[in-house]
Every structure is written in structure tokens, then in C-alpha cells.
Tab-separated table of C-alpha atoms in Angstrom:
chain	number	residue	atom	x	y	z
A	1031	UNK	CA	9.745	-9.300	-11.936
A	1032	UNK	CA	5.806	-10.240	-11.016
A	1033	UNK	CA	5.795	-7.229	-8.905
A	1034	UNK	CA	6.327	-5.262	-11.712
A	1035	UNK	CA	4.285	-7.064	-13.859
A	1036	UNK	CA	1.693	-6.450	-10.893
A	1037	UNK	CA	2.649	-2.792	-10.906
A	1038	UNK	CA	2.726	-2.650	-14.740
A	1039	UNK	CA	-0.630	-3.827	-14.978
A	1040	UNK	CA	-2.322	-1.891	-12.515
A	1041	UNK	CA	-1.181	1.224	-14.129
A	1042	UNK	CA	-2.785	0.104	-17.406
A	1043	UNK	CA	-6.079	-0.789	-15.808
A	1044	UNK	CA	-5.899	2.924	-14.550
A	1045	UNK	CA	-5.336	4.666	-17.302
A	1046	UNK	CA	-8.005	2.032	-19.194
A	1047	UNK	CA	-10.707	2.771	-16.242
A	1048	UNK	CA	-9.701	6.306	-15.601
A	1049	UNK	CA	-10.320	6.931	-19.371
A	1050	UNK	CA	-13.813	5.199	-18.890
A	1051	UNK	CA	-14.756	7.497	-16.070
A	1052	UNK	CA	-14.207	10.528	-17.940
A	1053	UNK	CA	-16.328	9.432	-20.818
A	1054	UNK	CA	-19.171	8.209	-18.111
A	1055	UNK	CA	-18.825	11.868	-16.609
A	1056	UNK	CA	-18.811	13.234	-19.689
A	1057	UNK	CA	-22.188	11.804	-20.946
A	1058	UNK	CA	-23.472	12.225	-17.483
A	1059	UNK	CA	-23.427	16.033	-17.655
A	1060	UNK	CA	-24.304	16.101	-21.158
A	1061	UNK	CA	-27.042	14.346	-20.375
A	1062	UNK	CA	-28.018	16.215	-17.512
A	1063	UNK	CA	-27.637	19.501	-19.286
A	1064	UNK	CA	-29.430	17.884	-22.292
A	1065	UNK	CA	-32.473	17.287	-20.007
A	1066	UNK	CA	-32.151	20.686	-18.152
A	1067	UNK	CA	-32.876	22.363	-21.675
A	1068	UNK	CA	-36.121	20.146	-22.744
A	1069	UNK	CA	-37.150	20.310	-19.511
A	1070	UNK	CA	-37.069	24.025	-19.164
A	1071	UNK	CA	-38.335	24.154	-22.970
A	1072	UNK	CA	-41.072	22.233	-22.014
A	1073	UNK	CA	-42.126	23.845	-18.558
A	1074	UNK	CA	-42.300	27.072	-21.090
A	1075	UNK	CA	-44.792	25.603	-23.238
A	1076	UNK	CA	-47.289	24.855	-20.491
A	1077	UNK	CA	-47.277	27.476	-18.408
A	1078	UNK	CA	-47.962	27.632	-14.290
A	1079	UNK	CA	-49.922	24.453	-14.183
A	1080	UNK	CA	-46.183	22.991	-13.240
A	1081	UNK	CA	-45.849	24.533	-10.135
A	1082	UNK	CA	-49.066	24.296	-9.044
A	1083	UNK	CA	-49.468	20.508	-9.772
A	1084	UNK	CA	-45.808	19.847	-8.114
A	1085	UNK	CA	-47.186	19.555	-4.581
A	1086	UNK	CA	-49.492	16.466	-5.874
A	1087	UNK	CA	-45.883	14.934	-7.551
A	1088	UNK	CA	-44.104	15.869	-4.107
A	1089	UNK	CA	-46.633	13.989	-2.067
A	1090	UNK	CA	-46.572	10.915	-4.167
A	1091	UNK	CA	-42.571	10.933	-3.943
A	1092	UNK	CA	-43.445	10.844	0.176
A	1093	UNK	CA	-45.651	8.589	0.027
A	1094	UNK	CA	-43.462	6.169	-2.411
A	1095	UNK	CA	-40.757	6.766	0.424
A	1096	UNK	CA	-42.857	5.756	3.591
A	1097	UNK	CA	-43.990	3.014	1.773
A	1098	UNK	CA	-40.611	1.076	1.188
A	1099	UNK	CA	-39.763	2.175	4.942
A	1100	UNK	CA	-42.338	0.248	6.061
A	1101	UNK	CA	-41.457	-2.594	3.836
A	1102	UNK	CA	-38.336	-2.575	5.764
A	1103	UNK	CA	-40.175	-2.115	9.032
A	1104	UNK	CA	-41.830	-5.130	8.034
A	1105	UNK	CA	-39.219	-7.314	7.376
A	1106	UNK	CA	-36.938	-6.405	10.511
A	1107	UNK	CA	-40.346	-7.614	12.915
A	1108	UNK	CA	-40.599	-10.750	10.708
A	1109	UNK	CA	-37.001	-11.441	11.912
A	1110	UNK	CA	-37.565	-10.504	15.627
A	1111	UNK	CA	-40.169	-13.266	15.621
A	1112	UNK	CA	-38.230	-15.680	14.254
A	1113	UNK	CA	-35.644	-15.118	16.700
A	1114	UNK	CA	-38.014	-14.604	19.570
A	1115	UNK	CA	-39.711	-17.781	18.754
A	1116	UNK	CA	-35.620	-19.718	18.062
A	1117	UNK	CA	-35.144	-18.225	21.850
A	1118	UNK	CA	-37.785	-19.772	23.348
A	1119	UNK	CA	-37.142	-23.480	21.546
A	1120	UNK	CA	-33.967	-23.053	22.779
A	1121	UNK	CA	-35.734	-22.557	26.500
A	1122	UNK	CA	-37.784	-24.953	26.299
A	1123	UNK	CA	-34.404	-27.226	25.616
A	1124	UNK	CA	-32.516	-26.406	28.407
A	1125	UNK	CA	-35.754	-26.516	30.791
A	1126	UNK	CA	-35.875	-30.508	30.107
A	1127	UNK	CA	-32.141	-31.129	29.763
A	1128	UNK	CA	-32.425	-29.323	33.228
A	1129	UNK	CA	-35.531	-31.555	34.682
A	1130	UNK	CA	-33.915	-34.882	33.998
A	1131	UNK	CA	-32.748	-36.900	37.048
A	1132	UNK	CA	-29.080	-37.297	35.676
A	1133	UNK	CA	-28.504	-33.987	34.674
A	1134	UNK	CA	-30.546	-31.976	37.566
A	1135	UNK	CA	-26.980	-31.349	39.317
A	1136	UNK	CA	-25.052	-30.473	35.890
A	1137	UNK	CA	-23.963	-27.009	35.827
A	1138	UNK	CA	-23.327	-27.136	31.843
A	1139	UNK	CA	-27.368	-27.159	31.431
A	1140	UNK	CA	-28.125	-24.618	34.116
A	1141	UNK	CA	-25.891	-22.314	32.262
A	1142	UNK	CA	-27.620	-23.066	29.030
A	1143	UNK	CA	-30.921	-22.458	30.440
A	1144	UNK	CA	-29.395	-19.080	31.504
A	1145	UNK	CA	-28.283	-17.951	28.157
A	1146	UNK	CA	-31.306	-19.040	26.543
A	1147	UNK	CA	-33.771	-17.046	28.831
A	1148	UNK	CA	-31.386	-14.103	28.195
A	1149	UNK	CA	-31.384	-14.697	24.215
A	1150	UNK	CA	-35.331	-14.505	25.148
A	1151	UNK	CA	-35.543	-11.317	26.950
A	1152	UNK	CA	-33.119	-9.955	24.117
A	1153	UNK	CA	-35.589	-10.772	21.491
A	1154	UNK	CA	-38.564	-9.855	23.084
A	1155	UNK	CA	-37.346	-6.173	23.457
A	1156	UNK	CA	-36.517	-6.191	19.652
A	1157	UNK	CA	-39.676	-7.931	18.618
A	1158	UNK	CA	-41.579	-4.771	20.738
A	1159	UNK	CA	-39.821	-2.249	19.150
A	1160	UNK	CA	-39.703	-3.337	15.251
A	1161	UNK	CA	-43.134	-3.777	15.754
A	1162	UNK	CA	-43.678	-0.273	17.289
A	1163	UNK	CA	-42.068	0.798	14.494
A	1164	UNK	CA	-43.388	-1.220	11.886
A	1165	UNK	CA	-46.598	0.704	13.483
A	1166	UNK	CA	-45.414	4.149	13.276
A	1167	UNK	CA	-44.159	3.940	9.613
A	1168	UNK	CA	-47.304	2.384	8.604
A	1169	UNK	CA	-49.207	5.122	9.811
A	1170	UNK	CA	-46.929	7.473	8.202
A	1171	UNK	CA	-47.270	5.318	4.852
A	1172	UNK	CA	-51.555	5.471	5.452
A	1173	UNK	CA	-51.425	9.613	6.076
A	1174	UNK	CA	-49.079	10.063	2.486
A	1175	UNK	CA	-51.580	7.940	0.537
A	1176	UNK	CA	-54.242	9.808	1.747
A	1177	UNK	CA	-52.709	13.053	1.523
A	1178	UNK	CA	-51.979	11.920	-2.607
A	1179	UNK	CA	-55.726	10.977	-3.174
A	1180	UNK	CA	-57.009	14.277	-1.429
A	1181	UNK	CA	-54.351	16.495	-3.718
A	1182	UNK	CA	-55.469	14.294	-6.682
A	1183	UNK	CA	-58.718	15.224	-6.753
A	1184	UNK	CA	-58.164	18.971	-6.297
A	1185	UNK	CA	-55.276	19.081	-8.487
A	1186	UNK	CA	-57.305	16.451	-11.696
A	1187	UNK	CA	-57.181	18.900	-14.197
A	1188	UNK	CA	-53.873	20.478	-13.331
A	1189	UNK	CA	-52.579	17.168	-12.543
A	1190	UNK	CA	-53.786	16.085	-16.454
A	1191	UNK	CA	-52.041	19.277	-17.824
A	1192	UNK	CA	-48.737	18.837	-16.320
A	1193	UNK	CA	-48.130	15.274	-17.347
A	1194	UNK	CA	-46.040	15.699	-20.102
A	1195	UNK	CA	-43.660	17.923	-18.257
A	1196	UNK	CA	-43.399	15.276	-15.236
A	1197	UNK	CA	-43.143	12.199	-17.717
A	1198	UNK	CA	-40.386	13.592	-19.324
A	1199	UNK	CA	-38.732	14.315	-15.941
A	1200	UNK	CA	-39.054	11.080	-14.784
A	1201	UNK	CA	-37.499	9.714	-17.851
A	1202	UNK	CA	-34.249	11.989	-17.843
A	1203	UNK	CA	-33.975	10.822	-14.017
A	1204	UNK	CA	-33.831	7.338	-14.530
A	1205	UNK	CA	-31.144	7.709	-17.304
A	1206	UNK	CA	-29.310	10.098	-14.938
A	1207	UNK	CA	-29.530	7.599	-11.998
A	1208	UNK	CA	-28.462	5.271	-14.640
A	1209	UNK	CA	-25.310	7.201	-15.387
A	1210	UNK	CA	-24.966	8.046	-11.737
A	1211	UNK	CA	-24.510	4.327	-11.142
A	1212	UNK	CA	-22.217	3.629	-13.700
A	1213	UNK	CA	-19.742	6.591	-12.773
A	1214	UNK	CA	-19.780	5.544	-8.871
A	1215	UNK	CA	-18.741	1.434	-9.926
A	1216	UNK	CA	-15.854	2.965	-12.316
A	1217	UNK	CA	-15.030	5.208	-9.044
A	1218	UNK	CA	-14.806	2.084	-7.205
A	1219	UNK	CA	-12.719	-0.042	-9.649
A	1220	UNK	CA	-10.779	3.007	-10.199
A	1221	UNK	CA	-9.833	3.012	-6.659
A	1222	UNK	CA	-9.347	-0.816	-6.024
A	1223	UNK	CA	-6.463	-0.426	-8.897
A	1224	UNK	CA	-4.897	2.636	-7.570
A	1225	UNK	CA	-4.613	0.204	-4.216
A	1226	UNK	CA	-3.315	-2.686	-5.943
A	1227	UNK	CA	-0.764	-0.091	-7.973
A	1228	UNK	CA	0.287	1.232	-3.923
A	1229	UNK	CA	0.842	-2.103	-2.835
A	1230	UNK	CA	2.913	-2.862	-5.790
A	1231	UNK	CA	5.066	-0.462	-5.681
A	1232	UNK	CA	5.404	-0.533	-1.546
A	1233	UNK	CA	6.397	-4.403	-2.252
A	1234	UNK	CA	8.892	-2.596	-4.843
A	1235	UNK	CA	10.626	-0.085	-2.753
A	1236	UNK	CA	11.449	-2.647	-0.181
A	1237	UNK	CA	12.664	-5.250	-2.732
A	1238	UNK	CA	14.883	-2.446	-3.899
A	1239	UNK	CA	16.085	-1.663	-0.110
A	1240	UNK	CA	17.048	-5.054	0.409
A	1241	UNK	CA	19.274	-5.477	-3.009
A	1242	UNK	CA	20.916	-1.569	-1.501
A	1243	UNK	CA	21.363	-3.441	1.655
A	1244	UNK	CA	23.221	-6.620	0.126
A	1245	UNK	CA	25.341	-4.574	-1.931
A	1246	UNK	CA	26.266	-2.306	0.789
A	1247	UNK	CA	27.062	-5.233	3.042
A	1248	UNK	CA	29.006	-6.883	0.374
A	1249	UNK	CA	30.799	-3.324	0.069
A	1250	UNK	CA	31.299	-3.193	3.557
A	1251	UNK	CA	32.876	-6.674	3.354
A	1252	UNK	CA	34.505	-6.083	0.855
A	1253	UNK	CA	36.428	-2.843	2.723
A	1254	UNK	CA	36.930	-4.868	5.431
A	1255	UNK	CA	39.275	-7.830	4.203
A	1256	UNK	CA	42.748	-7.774	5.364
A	1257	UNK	CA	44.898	-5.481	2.101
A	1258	UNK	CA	46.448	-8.234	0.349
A	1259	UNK	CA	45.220	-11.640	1.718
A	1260	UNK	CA	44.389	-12.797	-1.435
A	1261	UNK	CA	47.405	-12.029	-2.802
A	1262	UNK	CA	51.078	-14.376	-3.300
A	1263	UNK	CA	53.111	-13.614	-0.306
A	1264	UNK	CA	56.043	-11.479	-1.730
A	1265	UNK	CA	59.634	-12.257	-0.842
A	1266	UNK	CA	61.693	-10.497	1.308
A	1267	UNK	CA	64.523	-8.401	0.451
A	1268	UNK	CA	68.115	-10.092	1.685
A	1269	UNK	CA	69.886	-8.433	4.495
A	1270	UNK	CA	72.414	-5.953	3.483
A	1271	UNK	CA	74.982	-6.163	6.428
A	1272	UNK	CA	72.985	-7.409	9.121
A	1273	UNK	CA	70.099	-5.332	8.111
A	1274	UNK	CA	66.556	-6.283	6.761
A	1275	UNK	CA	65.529	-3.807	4.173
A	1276	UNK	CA	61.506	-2.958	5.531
A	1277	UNK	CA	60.535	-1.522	2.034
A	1278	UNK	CA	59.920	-3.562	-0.820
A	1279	UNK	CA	60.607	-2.657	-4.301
A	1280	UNK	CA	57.873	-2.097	-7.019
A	1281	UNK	CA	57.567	-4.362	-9.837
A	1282	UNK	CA	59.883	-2.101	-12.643
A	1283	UNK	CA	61.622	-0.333	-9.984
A	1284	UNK	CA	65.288	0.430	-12.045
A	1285	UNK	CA	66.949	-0.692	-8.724
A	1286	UNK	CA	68.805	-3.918	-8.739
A	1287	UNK	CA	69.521	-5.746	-5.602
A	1288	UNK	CA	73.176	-4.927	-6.238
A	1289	UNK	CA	72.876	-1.380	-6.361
A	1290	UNK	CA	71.646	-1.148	-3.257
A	1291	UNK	CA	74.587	-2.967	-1.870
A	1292	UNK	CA	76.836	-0.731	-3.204
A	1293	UNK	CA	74.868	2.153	-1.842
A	1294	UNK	CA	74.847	0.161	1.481
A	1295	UNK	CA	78.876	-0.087	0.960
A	1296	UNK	CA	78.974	3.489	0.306
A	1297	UNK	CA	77.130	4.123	3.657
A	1298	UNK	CA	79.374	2.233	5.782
A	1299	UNK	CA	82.042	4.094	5.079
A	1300	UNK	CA	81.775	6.957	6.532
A	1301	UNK	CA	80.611	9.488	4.326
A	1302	UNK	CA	84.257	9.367	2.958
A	1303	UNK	CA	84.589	9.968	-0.881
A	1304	UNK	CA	88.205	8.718	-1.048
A	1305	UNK	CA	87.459	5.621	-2.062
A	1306	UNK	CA	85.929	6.772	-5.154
A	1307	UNK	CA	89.036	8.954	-6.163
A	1308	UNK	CA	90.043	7.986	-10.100
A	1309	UNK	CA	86.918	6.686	-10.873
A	1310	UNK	CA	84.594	7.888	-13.695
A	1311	UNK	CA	81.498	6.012	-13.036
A	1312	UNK	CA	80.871	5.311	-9.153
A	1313	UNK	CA	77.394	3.382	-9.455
A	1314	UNK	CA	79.349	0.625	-11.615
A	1315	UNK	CA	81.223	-0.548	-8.931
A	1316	UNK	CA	80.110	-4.094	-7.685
A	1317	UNK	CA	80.500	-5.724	-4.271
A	1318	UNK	CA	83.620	-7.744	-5.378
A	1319	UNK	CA	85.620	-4.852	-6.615
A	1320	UNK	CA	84.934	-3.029	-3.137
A	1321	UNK	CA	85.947	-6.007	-1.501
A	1322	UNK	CA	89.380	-5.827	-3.641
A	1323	UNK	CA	89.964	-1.997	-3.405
A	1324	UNK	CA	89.616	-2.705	0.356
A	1325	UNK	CA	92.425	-5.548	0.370
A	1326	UNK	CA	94.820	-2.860	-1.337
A	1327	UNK	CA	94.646	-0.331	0.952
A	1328	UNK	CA	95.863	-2.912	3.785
A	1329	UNK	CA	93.572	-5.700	4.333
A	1330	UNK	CA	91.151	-3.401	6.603
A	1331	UNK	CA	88.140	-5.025	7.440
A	1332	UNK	CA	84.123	-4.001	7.217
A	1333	UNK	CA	83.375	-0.973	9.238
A	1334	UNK	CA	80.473	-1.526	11.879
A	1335	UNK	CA	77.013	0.148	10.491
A	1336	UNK	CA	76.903	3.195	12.649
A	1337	UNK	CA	73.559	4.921	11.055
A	1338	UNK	CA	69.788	3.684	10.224
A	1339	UNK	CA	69.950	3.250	6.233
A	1340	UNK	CA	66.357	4.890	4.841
A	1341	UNK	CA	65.536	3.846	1.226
């Protein structure tokens, strides 16, 4: 049951997010073909000057670029000095641990001083080369400012003209990037529920194998109990002339016990029918008038069973 609440909810968080990431797409190409349109409206109302004033726009982009690179470059030598300098505190450590009398012989602070002098040499090599390139960016950074202030003074007037069209540009970007943003989180969360709706119904299918596999073994156990051990024992059948009848009787069977001693009786005799000579009804005949008719026809006794009786 709290997997498929699990599952339950995921599916409705979804369909809920899925429904949000339509409408974000939705306004984001509205928006973008919104701003296409003014744009393009607006690039036809002042003429050339665009194009000719985009290198001075195209230079400042580069230059805003190079400029958070070497913020970055900046902050990744800051950190190699720190660790340089946490390196060689951690030499200078070990070095006296190292020079005192009772632990000059202790291997423990010989292999400290070891790994420190490495950690060293490790962060000397990256304080060298963030600040190389700390260098190299800031150069880079110094050549795009310059390049912006030489195209900004031969591209003033141009540059003065074309400022409406490049405002307006800059406005619809930030509302796209906006938009942009806010589609690629509902991606996201879109995705971290279609994982959570996998994993509950994974954990699903294998509860639902395991109640197959109980039933099935119960089923199997089931099959395999002995055919009637739960069951009364039934009595046997008494022996009809020194035989055990091997079949028992259903429960309504129209056969008495008695009839099949007379058809036992019957059967000992030979296959003869003269016994049942004057006689209307021969199944009414009972064990004690056999016994009788057998006395008047002088006193014989029982035959022996000579064939296998089959009932």
C-alpha cells in the first residue's frame, strides 16, 4: 500500500509538473517569437546603422566574457596560495617534530615530513600555473577593453543611433534567459519524479513476484499432500468367502452389502443356473435361503472359489 501511494503520487506530480513545462515552453516561444517581430520591426525603422554598430556590441560581449574568466583566474591563484602557504606550515611542523631529541628516530614524523614537502611541491606547481593563467586571461581581458574603447569612438554616432534596437534586445534576452531557466528546473523536477515513479513501480513488480511465488508454492503444496490425509479413514468392506473386496463403494451406490454376497454365491457356483430354476426374482434371494436351498439338495457343502471376483 505506501508503494502505491508512492507510485500514485509520483504520477500526479508528473502530470502537475509536466503540465507546467508545457505552459513554460509555451510562453518561452511566444515570447521569443514576440521579440523576433519587434526586433525585426525595429531594425526596419533604423536602417544599416545596426549592422554596422554590431561589431562595437560584439566586442563588449568579449570583453564582458574575458573579464569574468579572469575573475575566476583570480580566485583559483588566491586558493593555490592558501594551500601553498597550509603546505609549508605543515613543513615547518614536521621539520621540528623531526629535530627533537625524542622523536629524531620516529619514523611516524619522518613520514609526515615526507608528505608535507610533497603537498608543497604539489602546490607550488598549481600556484605557477593559476597564476600564469590568471596572467594570460588578464591580458586577454586588457586587449577586449581596449579593443571596445577604440570601436567606441569610431562607431559614437552609429553607436548613439543603434541604441534603441540593442536596448530592446537586451531586454527580450534577459526575459528569455529568464524563461530558459525556468523550463530547464521543471525539466529537472520533471525527471526526479519520473525516477521516483520507476523506482516505485520496480519495488511493485517485485512485491507482486513474491505474492505469485507464495501462492504458487502454496499451490505446489497444496498438489503435493498425500489424496485423502485429511480425510476419516473409511472402513473396509467384509470378506466375502475368504476374499477382501479392494474397491470401495460410493456414498449412494444402490448396492447393499448383501447383494454382493449373493452375487459372490452366484459366482461360486459354477456358472450353473440350476439353482435358480422356479424362481421369478433371482436378486431377492438372501444368504440364508441359499444356505437352505443348499441343505435340500443333500447337505452339499460351499464350493472352493475357483476364479478372481472383479466388481
Amino acid at each position: 500500500q505506501e508503494e502505491l501511494e508512492h507510485l500514485n503520487q509520483a504520477n500526479e506530480e508528473i502530470n502537475r509538473l509536466e503540465l507546467q513545462l508545457d505552459d513554460a515552453r509555451s510562453a518561452y516561444r511566444r515570447i521569443l517569437s514576440e521579440s523576433a517581430r519587434k526586433l525585426n520591426a525595429q531594425g526596419s525603422q533604423l536602417g544599416n546603422c545596426i549592422d554596422r554598430a554590431r561589431p562595437y556590441y560584439e566586442a563588449r560581449r568579449l570583453a564582458k566574457e574575458a573579464q569574468q574568466e579572469t575573475q575566476k583566474a583570480a580566485l583559483r591563484y588566491e586558493r593555490a596560495v592558501s594551500m601553498h602557504n597550509a603546505a609549508r606550515e605543515m613543513v615547518f611542523v614536521a621539520e621540528q617534530g623531526v629535530m627533537a631529541d625524542k622523536n629524531r628516530l620516529d619514523p611516524t614524523w619522518q613520514e609526515m615530513l615526507n608528505h608535507a614537502t610533497c603537498k608543497v611541491n604539489e602546490a607550488e606547481e598549481e600556484r605557477l600555473r593559476s597564476e600564469r593563467e590568471h596572467q594570460r586571461v588578464t591580458q586577454l581581458c586588457q586587449q577586449a577593453e581596449a579593443k571596445v574603447q577604440n570601436l567606441q569612438k569610431s562607431l559614437k554616432r552609429l553607436i548613439v543611433k543603434s541604441k534603441p534596437y540593442f536596448e530592446l534586445k537586451a531586454q527580450f534576452n534577459q526575459i528569455l534567459e529568464e524563461h530558459k531557466a525556468k523550463v530547464t528546473a521543471l525539466e529537472k523536477l520533471v525527471a526526479q519524479a519520473k525516477t521516483r515513479y520507476s523506482v516505485a513501480l520496480r519495488n511493485l513488480e517485485e512485491i507482486s513476484e513474491q505474492i505469485h511465488a507464495r501462492r504458487l508454492q502454496r499451490l505446489l503444496l497444496r498438489r503435493a499432500s498425500p489424496v485423502g490425509a485429511e480425510a476419516a479413514p473409511h472402513p473396509p468392506l467384509p470378506e466375502l468367502e475368504g476374499t477382501r473386496l479392494g474397491t470401495q463403494c460410493p456414498p449412494g451406490d444402490t448396492i447393499s452389502v448383501l447383494s454382493l454376497q449373493t452375487i459372490a454365491s452366484d459366482l461360486q457356483k459354477f456358472d450353473s443356473v440350476e439353482h435358480l430354476v422356479g424362481l421369478s426374482d433371482a436378486t431377492s434371494l438372501n444368504s440364508d435361503e441359499l444356505e437352505e436351498g443348499e441343505r435340500r439338495r443333500g447337505g452339499q457343502g460351499h464350493f472352493k472359489h475357483h476364479r478372481s471376483i472383479s466388481l
